[in-house]
Short mmCIF file of C-alpha atoms in Angstrom, two decimals:
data_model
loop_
_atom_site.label_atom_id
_atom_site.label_comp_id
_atom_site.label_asym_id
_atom_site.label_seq_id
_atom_site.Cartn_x
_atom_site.Cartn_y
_atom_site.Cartn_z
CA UNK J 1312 7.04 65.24 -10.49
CA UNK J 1313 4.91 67.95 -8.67
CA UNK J 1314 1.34 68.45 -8.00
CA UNK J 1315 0.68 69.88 -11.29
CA UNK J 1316 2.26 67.23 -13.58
CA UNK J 1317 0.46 64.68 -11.04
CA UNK J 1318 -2.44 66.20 -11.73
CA UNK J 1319 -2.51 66.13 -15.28
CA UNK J 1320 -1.76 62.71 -15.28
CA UNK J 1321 -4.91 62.13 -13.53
CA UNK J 1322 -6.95 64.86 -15.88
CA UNK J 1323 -5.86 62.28 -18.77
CA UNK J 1324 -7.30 59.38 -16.71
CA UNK J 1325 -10.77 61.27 -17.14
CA UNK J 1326 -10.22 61.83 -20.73
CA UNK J 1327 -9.61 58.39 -21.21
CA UNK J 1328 -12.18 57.03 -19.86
CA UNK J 1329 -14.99 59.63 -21.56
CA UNK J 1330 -13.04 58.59 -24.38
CA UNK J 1331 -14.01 54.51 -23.93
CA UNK J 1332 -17.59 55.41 -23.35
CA UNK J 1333 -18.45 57.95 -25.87
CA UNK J 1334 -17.00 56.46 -28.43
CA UNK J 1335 -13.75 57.64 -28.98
CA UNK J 1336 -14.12 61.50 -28.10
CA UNK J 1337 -12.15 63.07 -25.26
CA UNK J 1338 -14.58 65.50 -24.55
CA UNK J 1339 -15.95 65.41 -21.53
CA UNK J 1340 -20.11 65.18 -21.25
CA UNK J 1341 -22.26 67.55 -19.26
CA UNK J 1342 -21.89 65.66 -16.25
CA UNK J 1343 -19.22 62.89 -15.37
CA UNK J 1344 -20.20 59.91 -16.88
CA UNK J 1345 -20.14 56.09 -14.46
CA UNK J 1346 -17.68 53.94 -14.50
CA UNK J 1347 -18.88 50.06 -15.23
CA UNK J 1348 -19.47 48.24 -12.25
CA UNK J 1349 -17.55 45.14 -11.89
CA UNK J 1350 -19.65 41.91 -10.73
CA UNK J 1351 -17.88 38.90 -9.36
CA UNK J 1352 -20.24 36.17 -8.60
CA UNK J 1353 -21.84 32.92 -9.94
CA UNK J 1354 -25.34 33.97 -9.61
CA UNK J 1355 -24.74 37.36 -11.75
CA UNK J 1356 -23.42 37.96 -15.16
CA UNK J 1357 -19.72 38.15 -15.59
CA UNK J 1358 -18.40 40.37 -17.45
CA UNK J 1359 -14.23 41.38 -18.23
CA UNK J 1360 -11.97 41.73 -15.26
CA UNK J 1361 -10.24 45.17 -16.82
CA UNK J 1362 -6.76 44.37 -15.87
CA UNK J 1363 -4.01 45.72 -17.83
CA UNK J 1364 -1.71 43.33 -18.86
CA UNK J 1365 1.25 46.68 -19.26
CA UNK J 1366 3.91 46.23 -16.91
CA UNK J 1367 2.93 49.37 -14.35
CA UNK J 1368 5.64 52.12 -14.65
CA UNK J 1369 7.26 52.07 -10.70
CA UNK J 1370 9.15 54.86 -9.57
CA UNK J 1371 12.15 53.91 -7.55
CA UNK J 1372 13.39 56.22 -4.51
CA UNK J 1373 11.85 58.64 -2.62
CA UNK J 1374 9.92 61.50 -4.40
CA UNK J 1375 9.66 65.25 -2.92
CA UNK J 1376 6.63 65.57 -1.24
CA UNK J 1377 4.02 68.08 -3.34
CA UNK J 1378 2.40 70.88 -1.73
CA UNK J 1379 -0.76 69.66 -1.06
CA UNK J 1380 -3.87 71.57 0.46
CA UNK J 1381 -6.86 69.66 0.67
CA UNK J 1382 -9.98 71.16 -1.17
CA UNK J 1383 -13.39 71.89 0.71
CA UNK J 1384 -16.11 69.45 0.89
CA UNK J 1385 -19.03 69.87 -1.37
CA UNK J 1386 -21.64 71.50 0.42
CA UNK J 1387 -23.97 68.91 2.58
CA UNK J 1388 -26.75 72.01 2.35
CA UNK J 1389 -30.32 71.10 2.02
CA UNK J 1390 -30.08 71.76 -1.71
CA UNK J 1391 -29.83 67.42 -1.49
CA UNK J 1392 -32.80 65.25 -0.42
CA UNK J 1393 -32.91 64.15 2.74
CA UNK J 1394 -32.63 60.45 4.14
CA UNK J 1395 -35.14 58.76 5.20
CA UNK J 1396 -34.00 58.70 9.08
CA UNK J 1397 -33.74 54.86 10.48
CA UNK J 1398 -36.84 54.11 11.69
CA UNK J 1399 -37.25 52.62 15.29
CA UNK J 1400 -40.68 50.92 14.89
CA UNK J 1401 -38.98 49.09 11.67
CA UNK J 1402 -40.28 45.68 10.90
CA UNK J 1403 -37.24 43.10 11.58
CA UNK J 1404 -37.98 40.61 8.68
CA UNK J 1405 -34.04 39.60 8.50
CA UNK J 1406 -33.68 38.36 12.25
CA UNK J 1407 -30.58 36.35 11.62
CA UNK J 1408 -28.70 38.51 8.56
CA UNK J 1409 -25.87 40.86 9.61
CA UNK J 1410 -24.49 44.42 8.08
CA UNK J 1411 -21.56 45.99 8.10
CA UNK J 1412 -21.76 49.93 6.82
CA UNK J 1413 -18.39 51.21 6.16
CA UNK J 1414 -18.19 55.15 5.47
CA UNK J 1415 -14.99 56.70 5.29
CA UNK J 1416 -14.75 60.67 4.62
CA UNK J 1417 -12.32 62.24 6.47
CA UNK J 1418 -8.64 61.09 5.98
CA UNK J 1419 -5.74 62.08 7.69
CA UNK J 1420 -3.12 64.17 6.52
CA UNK J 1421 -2.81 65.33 2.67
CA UNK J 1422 -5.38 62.42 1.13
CA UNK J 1423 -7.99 63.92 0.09
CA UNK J 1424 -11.23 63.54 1.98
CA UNK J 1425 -14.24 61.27 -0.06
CA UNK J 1426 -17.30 64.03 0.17
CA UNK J 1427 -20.13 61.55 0.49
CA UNK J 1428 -18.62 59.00 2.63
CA UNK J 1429 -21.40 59.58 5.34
CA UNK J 1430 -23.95 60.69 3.24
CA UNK J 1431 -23.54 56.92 1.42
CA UNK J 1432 -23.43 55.16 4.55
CA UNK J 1433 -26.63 57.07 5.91
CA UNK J 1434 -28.62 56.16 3.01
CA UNK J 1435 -27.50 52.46 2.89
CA UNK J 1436 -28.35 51.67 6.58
CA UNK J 1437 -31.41 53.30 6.17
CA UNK J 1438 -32.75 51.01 2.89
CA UNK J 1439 -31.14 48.24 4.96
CA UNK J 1440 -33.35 48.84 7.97
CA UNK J 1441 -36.27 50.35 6.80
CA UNK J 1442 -36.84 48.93 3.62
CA UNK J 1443 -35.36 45.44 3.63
CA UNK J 1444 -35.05 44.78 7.45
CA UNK J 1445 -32.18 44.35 8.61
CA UNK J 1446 -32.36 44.42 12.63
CA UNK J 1447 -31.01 47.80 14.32
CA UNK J 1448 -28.77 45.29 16.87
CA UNK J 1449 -27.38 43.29 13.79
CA UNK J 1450 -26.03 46.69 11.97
CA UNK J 1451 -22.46 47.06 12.31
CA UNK J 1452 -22.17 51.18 11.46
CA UNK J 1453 -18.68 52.24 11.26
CA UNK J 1454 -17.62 55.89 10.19
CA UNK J 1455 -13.99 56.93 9.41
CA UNK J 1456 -12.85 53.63 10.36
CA UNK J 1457 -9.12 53.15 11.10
CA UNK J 1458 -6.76 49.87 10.19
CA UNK J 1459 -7.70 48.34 13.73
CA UNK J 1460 -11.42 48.65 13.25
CA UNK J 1461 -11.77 47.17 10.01
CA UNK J 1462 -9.23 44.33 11.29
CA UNK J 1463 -12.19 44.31 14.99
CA UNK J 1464 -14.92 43.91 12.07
CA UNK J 1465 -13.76 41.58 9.91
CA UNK J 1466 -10.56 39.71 11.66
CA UNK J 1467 -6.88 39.24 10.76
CA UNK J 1468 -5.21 37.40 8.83
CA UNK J 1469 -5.32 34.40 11.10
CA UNK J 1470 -8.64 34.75 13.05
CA UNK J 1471 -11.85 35.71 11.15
CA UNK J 1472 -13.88 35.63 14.46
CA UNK J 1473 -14.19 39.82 14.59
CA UNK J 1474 -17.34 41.73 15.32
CA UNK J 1475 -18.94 39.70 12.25
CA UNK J 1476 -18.39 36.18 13.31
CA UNK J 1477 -20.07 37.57 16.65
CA UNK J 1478 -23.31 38.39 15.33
CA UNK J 1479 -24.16 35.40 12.58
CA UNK J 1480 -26.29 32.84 13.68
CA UNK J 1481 -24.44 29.60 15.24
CA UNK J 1482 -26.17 27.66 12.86
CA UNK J 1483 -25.67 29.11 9.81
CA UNK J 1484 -28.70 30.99 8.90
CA UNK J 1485 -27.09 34.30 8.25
CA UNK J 1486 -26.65 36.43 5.30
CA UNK J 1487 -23.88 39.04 5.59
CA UNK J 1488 -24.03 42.43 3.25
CA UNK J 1489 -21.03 44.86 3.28
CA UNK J 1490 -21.30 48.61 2.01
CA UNK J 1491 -18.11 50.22 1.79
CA UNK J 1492 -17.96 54.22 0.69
CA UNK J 1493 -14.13 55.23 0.90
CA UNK J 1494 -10.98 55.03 -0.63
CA UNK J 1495 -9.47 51.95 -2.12
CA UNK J 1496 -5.37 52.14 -2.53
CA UNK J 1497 -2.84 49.78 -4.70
CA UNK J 1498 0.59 48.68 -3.56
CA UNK J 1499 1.85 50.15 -6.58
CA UNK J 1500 4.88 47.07 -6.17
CA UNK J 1501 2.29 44.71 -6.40
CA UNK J 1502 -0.90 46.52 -7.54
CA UNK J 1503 -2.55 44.62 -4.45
CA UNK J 1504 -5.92 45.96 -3.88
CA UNK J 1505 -6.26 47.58 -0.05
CA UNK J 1506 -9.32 49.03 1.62
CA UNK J 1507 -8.35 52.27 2.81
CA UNK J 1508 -8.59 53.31 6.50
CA UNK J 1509 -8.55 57.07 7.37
CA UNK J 1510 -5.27 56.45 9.11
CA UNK J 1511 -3.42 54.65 6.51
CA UNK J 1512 -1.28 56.36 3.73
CA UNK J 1513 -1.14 54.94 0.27
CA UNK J 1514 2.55 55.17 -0.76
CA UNK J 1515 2.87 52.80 3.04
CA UNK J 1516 -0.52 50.79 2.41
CA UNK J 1517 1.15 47.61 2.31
CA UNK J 1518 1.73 48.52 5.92
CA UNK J 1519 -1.49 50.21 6.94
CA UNK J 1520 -3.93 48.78 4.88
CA UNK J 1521 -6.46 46.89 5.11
CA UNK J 1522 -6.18 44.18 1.48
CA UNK J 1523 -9.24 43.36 -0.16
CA UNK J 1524 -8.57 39.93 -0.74
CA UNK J 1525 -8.42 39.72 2.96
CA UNK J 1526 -12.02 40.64 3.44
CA UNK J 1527 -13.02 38.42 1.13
CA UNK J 1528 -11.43 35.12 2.23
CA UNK J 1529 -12.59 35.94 6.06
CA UNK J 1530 -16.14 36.31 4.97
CA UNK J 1531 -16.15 32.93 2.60
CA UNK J 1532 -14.71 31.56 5.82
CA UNK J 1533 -17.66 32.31 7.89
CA UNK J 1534 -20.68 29.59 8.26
CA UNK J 1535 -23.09 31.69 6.78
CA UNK J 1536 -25.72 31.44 3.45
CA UNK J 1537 -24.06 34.37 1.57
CA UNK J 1538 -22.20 37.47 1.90
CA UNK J 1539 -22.61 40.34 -0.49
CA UNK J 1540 -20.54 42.93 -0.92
CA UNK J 1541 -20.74 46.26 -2.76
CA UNK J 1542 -17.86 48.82 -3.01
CA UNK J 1543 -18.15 52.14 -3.49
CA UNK J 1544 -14.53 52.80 -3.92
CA UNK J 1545 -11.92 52.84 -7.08
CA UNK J 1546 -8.08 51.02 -6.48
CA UNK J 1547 -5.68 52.71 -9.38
CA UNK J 1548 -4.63 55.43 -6.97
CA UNK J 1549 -6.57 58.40 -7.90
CA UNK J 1550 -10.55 59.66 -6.64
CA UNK J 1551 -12.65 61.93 -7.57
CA UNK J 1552 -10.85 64.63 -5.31
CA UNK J 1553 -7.54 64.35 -6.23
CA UNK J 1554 -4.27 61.98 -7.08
CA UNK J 1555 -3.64 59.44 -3.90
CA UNK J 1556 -0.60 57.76 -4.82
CA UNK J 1557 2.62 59.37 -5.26
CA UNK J 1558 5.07 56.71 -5.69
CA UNK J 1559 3.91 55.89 -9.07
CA UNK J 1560 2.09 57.58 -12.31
CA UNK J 1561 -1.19 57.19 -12.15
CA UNK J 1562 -1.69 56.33 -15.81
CA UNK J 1563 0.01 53.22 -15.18
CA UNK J 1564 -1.82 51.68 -12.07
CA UNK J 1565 -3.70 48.81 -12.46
CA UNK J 1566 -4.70 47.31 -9.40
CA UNK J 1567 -5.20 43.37 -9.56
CA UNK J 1568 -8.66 42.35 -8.49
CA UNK J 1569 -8.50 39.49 -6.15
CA UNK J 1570 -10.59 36.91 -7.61
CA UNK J 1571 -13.45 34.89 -6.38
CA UNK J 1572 -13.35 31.69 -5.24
CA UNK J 1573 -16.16 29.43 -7.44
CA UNK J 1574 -18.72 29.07 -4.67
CA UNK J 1575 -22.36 30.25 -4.02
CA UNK J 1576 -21.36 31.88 -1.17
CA UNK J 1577 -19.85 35.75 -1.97
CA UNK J 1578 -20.86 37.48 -4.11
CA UNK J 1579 -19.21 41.04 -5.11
CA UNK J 1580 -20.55 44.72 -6.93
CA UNK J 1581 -18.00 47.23 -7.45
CA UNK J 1582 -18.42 50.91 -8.37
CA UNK J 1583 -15.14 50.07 -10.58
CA UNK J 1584 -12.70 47.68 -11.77
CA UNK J 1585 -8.53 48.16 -11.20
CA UNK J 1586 -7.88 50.73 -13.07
CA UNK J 1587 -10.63 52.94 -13.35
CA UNK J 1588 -12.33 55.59 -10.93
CA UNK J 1589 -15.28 56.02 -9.06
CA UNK J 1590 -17.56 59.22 -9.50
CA UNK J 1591 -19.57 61.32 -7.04
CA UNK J 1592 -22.93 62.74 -7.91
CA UNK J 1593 -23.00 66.49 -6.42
CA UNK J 1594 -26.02 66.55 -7.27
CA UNK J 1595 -27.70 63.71 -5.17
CA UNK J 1596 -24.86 64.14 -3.05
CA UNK J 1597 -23.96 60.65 -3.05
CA UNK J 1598 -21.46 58.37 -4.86
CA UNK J 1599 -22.82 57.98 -8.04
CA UNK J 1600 -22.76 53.60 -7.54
CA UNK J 1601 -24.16 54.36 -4.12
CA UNK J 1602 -27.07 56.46 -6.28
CA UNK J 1603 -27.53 53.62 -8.45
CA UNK J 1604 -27.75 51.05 -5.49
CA UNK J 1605 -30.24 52.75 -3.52
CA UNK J 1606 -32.47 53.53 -6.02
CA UNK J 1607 -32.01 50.06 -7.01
CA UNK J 1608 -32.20 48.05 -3.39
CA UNK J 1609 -35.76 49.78 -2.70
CA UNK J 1610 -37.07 48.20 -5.84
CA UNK J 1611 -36.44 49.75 -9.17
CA UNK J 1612 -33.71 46.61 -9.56
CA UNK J 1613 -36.88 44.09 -9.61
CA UNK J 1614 -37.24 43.83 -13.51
CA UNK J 1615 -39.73 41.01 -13.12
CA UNK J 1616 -41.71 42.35 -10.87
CA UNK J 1617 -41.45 39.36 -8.44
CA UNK J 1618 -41.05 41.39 -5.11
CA UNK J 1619 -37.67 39.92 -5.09
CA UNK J 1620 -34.68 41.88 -6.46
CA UNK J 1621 -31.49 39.02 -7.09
CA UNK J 1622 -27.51 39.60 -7.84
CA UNK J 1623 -28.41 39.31 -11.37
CA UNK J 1624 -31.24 42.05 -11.81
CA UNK J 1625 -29.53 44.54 -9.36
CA UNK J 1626 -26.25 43.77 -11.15
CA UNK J 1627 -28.17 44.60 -14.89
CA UNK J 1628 -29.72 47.83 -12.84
CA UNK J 1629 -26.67 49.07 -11.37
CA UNK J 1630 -24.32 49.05 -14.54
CA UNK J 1631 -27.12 50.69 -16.82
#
């Protein structure tokens, strides 16, 4: 197939999914609509895993390669609000709790680039700090990270003790939160969800990936309270700038969402399930669940008012 039919394939996607949420019409609305966020987690409300039971359509052989060009970034002009810079004289309330800020915007070769990648990553660190403090020293901040940082951050396969296990308390009095704004890929063979570093390729991500379910077992593996983690990324092969996987149609990806094991411990908020996307918002100039998360994490998630905003409430905020 070439770049055209690839990208009507992904065009239909879109359709589709205006389709689902405005009640059966493909037309599109005036501005892209959200995709649901998933939850995974005991303490919030569960709702369906979206995974196709279809057999995914895989392409055997090796396809021509299309002529790509990437587009432009939107423009980062002062049209958006500004961050709120981190602030030095911060109050530390969260002495022992550790970050990790993943932003990913500029890829390698033909994958498209994720616009906001920074932006999102600016704006979490500095609710993190600022507003919910989070220690300056105990903020992991990585920005177009390749396979062997994620794998220094959060371990390998056989050793979780990366830059995370450095930096919880000995005792176990640590909370971990991960952001991650980038691309997710499938191993369309497998439809095995992968984090994407900027040096990885997604028809090879099997290879130079880094998998999801990866993450998640070497942070339920650390002695800590409770690590959340919120994902700003889609993992059925396409984004909002363009297709990412060309070994298979896109229309038939359905990554397989690693699932949870039943503890109190991880907890999981996802800007989209396997086989949907995940939108920017040009005009915030931020992912659109990055928008929502924000907004949310400074306080418009606490519905009772409590001064305390849990999985549940930010969960409820996030998806409406």
């Amino acid at each position: 197939a070439d770049a055209s039919a690839i990208n009507a394939q992904f065009a239909q996607i879109s359709r589709q999914q205006f389709a689902s949420l405005n009640g059966g019409t493909t037309t599109a609305p005036s501005k892209p609509a959200p995709s649901q966020p998933a939850v995974a987690s005991n303490a919030a409300p569960k709702i369906s895993t979206g995974v196709s039971t279809a057999s995914p359509a895989v392409l055997s052989g090796h396809l021509p390669k299309p002529n790509v060009t990437k587009t432009a970034l939107p423009s980062t002009a002062s049209s958006f609000a500004p961050i709120e810079p981190v602030r030095a004289d911060a109050k530390i309330l969260r002495p022992n709790d550790v970050a990790v800020i993943i932003g990913n915007r500029d890829y390698k070769g033909d994958i498209p680039d994720v616009a906001f990648g920074h932006r999102d990553a600016d704006a979490m660190k500095s609710v993190l700090v600022n507003e919910l403090g989070f220690s300056r020293s105990n903020v992991i901040d990585a920005r177009d990270a390749g396979q062997a940082e994620l794998v220094s951050i959060f371990g390998s396969k056989s050793n979780n003790r990366g830059k995370v296990w450095r930096l919880i308390d000995p005792d176990g009095d640590s909370n971990v939160f991960v952001f991650y704004s980038g691309h997710g890929a499938p191993d369309t063979q497998s439809n095995t969800p992968y984090l994407m570093p900027v040096d990885s390729h997604p028809d090879t991500i099997q290879l130079n990936g880094f998998p999801l379910s990866q993450m998640y077992a070497n942070l339920e593996g650390l002695d800590v309270k409770s690590a959340l983690v919120f994902l700003d990324a889609c993992f059925s092969g396409g984004s909002a700038g363009g297709m990412l996987t060309k070994a298979a149609s896109p229309v038939a990806v359905t990554a397989k969402m690693p699932a949870i094991k039943t503890s109190q411990k991880l907890t999981v908020l996802a800007a989209a399930e396997g086989d949907q996307l995940a939108s920017w918002d040009e005009k915030s100039g931020f992912g659109m669940f990055t928008n929502s998360l924000v907004t949310g994490l400074k306080g418009k998630a606490d519905q009772n008012g409590d001064k305390q905003i849990t999985a549940s409430e930010l969960h409820s905020f996030v998806h409406n």
